C-alpha atoms as an extended CHARMM CRD file, in Angstrom:
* protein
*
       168  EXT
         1         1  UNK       CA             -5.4760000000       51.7990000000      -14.0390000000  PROA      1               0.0000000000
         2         2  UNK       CA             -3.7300000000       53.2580000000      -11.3240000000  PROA      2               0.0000000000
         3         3  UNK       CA             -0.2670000000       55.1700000000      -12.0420000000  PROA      3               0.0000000000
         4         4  UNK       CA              2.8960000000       53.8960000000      -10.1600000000  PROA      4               0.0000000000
         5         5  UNK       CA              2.8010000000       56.9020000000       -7.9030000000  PROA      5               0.0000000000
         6         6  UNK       CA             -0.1680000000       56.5280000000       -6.4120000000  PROA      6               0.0000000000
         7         7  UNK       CA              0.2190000000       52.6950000000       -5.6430000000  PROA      7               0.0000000000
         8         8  UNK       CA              0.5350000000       51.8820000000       -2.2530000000  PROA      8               0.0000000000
         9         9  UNK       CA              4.4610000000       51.3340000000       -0.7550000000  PROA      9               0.0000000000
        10        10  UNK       CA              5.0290000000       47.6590000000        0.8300000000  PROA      10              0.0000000000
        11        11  UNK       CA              7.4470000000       47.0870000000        3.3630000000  PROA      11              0.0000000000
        12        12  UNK       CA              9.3120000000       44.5440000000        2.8450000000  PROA      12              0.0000000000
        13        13  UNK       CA             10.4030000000       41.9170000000       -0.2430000000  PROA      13              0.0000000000
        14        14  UNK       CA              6.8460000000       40.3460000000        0.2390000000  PROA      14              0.0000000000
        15        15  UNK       CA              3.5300000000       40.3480000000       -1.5090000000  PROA      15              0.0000000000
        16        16  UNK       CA              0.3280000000       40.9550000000        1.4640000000  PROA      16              0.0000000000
        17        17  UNK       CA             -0.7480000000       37.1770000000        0.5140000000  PROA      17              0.0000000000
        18        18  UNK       CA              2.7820000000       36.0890000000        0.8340000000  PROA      18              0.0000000000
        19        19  UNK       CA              3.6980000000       37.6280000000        3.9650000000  PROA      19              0.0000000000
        20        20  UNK       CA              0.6420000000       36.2590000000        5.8830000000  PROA      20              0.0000000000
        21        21  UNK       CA              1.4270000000       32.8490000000        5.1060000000  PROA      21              0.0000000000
        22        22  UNK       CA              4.8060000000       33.6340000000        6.6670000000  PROA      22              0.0000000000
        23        23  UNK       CA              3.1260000000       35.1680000000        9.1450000000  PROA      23              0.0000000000
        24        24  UNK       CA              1.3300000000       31.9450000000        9.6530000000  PROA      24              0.0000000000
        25        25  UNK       CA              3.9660000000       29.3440000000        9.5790000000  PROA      25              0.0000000000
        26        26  UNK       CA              5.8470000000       31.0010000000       12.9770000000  PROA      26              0.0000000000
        27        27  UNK       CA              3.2320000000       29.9100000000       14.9030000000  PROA      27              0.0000000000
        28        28  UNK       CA              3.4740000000       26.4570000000       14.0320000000  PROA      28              0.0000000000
        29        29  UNK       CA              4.9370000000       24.0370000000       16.3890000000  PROA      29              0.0000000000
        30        30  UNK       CA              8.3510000000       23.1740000000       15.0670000000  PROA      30              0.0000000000
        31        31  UNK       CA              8.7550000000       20.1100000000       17.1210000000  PROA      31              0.0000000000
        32        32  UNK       CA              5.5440000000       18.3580000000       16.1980000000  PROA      32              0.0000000000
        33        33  UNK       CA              6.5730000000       19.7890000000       12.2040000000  PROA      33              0.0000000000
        34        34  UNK       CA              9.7120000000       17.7320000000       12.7000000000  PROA      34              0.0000000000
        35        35  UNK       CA              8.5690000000       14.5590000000       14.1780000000  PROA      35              0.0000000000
        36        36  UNK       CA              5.9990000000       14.2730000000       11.3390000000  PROA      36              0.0000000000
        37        37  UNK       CA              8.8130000000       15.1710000000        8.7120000000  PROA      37              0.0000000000
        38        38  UNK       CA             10.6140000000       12.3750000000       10.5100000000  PROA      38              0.0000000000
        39        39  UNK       CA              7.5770000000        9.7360000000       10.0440000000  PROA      39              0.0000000000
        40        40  UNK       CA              7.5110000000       11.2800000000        6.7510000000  PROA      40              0.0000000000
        41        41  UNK       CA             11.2330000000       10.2410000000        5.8490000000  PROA      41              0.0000000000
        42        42  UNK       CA             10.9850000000        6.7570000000        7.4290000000  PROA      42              0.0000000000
        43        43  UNK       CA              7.7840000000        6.2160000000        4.9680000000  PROA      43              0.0000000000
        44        44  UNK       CA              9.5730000000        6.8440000000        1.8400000000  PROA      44              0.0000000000
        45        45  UNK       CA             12.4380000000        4.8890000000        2.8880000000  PROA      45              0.0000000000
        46        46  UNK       CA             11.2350000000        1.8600000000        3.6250000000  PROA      46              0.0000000000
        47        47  UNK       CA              8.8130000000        2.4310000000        0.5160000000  PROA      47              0.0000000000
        48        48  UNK       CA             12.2210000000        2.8370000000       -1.7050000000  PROA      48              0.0000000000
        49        49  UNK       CA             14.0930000000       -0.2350000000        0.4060000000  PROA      49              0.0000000000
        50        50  UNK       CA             11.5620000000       -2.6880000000        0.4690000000  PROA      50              0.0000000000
        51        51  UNK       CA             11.1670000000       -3.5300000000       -3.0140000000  PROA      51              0.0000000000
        52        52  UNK       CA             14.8200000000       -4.5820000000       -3.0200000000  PROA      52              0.0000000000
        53        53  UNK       CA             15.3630000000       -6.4660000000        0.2180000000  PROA      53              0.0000000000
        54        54  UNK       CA             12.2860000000       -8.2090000000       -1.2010000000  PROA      54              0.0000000000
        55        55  UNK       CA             14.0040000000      -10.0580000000       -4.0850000000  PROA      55              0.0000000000
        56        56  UNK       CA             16.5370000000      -10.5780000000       -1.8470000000  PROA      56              0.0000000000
        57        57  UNK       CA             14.2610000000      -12.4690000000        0.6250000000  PROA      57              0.0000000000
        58        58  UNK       CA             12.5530000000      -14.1320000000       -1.5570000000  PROA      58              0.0000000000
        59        59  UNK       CA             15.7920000000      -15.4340000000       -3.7190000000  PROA      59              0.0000000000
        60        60  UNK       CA             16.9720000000      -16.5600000000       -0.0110000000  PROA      60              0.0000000000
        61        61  UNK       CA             13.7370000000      -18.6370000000        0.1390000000  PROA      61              0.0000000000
        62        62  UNK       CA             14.3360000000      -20.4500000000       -3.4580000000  PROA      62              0.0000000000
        63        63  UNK       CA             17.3140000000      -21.6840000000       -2.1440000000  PROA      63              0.0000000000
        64        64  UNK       CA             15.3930000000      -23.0980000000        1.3700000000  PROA      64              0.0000000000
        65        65  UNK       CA             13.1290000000      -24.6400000000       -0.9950000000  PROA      65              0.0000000000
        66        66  UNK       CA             15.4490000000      -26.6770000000       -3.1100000000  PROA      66              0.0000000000
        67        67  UNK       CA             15.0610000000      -30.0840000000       -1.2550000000  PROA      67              0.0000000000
        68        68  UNK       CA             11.1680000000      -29.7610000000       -0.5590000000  PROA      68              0.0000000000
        69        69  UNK       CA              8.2560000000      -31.5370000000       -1.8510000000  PROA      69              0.0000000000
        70        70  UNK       CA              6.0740000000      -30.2610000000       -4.9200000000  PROA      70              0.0000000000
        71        71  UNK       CA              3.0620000000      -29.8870000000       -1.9580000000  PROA      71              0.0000000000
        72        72  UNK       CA              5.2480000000      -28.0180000000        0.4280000000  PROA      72              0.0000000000
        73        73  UNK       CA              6.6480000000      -25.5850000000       -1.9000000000  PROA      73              0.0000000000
        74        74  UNK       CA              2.6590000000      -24.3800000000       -2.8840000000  PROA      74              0.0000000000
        75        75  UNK       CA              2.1890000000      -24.4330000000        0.5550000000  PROA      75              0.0000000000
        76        76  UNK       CA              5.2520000000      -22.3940000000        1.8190000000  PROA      76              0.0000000000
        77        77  UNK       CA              4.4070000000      -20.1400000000       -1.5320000000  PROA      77              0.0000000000
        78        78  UNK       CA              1.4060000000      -19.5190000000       -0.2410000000  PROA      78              0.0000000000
        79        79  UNK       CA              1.4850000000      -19.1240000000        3.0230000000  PROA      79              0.0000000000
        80        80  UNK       CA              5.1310000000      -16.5560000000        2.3080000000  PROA      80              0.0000000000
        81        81  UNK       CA              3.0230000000      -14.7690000000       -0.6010000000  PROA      81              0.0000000000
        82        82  UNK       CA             -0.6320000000      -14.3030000000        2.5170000000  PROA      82              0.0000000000
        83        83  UNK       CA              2.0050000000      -12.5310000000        4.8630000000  PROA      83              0.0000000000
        84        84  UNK       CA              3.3360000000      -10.2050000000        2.3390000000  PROA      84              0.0000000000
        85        85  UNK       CA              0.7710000000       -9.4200000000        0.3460000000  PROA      85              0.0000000000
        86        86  UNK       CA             -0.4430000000       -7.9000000000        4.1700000000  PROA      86              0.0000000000
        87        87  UNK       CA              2.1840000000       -5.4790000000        4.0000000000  PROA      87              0.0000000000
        88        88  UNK       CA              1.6910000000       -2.5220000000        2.5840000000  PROA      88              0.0000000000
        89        89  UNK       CA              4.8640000000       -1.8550000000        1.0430000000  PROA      89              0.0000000000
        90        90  UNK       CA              5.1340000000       -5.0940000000       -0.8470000000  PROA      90              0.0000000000
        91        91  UNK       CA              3.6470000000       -5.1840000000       -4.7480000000  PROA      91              0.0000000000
        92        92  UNK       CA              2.4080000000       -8.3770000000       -5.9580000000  PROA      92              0.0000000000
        93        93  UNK       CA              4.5810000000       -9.0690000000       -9.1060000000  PROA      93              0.0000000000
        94        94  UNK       CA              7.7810000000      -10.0610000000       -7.0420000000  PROA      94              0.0000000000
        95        95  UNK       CA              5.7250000000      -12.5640000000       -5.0130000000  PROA      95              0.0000000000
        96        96  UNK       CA              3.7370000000      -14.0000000000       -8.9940000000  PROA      96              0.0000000000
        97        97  UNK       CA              7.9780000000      -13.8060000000      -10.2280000000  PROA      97              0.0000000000
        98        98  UNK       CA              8.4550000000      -15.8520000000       -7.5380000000  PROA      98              0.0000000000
        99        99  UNK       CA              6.2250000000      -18.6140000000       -7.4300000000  PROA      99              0.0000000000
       100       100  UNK       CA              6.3700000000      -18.8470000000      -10.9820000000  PROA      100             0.0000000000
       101       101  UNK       CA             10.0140000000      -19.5770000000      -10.6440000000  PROA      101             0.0000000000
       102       102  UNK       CA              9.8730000000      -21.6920000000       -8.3150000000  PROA      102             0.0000000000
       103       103  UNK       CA              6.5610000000      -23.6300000000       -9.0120000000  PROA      103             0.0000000000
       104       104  UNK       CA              7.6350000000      -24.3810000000      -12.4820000000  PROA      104             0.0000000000
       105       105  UNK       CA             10.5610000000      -25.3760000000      -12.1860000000  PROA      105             0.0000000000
       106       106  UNK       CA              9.9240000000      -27.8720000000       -9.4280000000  PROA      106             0.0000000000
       107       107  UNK       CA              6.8020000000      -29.4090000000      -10.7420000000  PROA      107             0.0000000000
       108       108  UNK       CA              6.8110000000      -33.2880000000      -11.4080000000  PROA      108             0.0000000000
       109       109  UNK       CA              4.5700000000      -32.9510000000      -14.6410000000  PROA      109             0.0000000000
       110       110  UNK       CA              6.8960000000      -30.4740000000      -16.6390000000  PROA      110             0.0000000000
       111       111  UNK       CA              7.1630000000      -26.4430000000      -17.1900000000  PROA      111             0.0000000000
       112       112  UNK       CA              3.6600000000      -25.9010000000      -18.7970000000  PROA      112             0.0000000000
       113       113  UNK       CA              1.5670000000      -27.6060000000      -15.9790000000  PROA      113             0.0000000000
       114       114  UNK       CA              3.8660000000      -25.8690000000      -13.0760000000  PROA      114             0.0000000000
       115       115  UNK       CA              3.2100000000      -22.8150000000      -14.7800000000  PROA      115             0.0000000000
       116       116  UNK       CA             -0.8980000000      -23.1270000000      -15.0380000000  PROA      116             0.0000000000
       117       117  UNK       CA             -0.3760000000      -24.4500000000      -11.1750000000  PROA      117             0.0000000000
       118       118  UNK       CA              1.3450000000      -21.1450000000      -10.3060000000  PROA      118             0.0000000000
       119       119  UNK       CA             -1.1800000000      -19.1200000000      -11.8910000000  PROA      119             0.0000000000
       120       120  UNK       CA             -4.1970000000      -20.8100000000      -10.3510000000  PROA      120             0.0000000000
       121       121  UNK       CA             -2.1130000000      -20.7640000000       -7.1640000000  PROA      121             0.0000000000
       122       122  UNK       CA             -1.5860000000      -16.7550000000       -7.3220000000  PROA      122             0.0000000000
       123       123  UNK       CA             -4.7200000000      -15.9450000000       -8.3100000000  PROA      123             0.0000000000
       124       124  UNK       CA             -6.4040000000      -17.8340000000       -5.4860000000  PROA      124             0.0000000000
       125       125  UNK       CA             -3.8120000000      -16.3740000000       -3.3020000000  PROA      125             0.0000000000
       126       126  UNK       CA             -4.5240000000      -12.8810000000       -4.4760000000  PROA      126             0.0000000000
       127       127  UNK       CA             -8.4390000000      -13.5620000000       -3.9240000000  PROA      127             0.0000000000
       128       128  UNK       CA             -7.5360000000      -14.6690000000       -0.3590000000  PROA      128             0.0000000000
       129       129  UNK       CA             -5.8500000000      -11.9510000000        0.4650000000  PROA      129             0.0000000000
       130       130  UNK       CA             -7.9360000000       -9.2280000000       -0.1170000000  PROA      130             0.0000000000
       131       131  UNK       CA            -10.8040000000      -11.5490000000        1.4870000000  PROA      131             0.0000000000
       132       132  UNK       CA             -8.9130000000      -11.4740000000        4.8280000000  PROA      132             0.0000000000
       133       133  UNK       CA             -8.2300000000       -7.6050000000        4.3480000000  PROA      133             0.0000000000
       134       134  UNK       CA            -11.5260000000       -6.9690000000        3.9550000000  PROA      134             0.0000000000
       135       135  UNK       CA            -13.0450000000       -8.9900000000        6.3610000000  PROA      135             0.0000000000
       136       136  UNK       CA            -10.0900000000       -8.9280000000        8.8370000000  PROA      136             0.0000000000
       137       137  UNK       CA             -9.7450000000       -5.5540000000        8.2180000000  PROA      137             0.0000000000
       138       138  UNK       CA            -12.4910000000       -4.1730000000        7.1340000000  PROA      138             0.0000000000
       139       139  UNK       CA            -14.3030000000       -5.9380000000        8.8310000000  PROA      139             0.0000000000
       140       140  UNK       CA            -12.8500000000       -4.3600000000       12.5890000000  PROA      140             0.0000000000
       141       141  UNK       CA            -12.0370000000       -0.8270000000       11.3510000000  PROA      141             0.0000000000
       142       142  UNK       CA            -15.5630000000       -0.8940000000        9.8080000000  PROA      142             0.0000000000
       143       143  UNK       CA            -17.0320000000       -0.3260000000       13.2570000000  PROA      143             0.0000000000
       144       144  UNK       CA            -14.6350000000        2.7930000000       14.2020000000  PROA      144             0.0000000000
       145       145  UNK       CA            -16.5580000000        6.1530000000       14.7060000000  PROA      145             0.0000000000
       146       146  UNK       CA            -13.1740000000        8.0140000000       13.5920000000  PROA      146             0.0000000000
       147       147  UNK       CA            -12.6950000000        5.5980000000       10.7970000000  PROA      147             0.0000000000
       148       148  UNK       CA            -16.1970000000        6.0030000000        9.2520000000  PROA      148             0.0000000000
       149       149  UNK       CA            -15.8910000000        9.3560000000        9.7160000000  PROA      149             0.0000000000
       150       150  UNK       CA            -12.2480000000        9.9640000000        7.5920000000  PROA      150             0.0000000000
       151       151  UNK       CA            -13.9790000000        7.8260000000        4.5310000000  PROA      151             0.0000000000
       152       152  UNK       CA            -17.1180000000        9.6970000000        4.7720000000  PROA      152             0.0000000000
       153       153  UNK       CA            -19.9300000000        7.4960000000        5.0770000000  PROA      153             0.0000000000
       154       154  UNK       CA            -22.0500000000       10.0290000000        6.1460000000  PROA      154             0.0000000000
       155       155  UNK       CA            -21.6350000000       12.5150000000        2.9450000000  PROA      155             0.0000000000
       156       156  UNK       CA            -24.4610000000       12.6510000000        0.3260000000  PROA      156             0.0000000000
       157       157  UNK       CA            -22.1340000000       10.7730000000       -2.1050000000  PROA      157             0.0000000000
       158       158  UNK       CA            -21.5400000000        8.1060000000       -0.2760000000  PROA      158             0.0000000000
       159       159  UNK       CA            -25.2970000000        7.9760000000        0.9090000000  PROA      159             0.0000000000
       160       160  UNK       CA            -26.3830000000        8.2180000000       -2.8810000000  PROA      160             0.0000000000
       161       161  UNK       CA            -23.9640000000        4.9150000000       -3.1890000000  PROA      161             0.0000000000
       162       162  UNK       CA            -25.5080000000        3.4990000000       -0.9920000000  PROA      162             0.0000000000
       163       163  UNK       CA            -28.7750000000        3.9860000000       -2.2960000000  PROA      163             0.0000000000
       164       164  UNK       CA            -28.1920000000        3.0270000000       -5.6370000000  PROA      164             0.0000000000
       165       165  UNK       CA            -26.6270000000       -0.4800000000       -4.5860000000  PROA      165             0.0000000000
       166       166  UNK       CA            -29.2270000000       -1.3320000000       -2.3220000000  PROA      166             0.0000000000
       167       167  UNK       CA            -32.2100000000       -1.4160000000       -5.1190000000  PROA      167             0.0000000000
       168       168  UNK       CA            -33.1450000000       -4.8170000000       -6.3850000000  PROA      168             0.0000000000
């Protein structure tokens, strides 16, 4: 080992490794740093607002829905719980709370059968949904050069995927 006299002296508060990434981070270009840290901040709050305004929304819409038919309230559930479940922000459980508060409580044939209606109801609409994501889009993006090449369709994983699934 080396004695403490023969080490050599640093300027500075800094380790080598330390200083270089200092080094590195003035030639960044601030405003492009603070635009993205402004993206950045708008993400997370509509990721931390969203969920709330949510029940809001969709308590709003119970109360639309009071005077409807049985058919128009699984169609309006449906079609509300299609356009949200688009939206990346919005999980699923507030839109199955929903119908399942609504659908079973406004069904003709009592709680138990609303309640089986609202869970064949949800489930179909979940299967819709990510049908038209994946075909809608999938389906478009699919074709991008830049978007085949962020997933990596051309890396030996993904070819040795692709391989596999492809046998009979």
């Amino acid at each position: 080992t080396a004695s403490p006299s023969s080490r050599k002296a640093r300027p500075g508060l800094l380790t080598d490794r330390v200083q270089a990434v200092v080094d590195g981070t003035r030639s960044w270009d601030w405003i492009a740093v603070t635009q993205w840290c402004y993206i950045f901040s708008v993400v997370v709050i509509i990721s931390k607002v969203t969920p709330p305004l949510l029940n809001v929304l969709l308590s709003w819409m119970s109360t639309l829905m009071d005077n409807c038919s049985f058919v128009v309230i699984l169609i309006f559930t449906f079609s509300v719980g299609m356009v949200l479940f688009m939206l990346p922000p919005i999980p699923g459980p507030p839109i199955y709370l929903f119908g399942g508060f609504v659908i079973s409580d406004k069904c003709p044939w009592g709680f138990w059968w609303g309640s089986f209606i609202c869970i064949a109801l949800c489930f179909f609409l979940k299967l819709s949904a990510c049908a038209v994501q994946q075909v809608g889009f999938g389906g478009m993006l699919g074709h991008s050069h830049w978007v085949r090449q962020t997933v990596g369709v051309h890396k030996p994983f993904i070819r040795a995927i692709e391989s596999v699934l492809r046998r009979p």
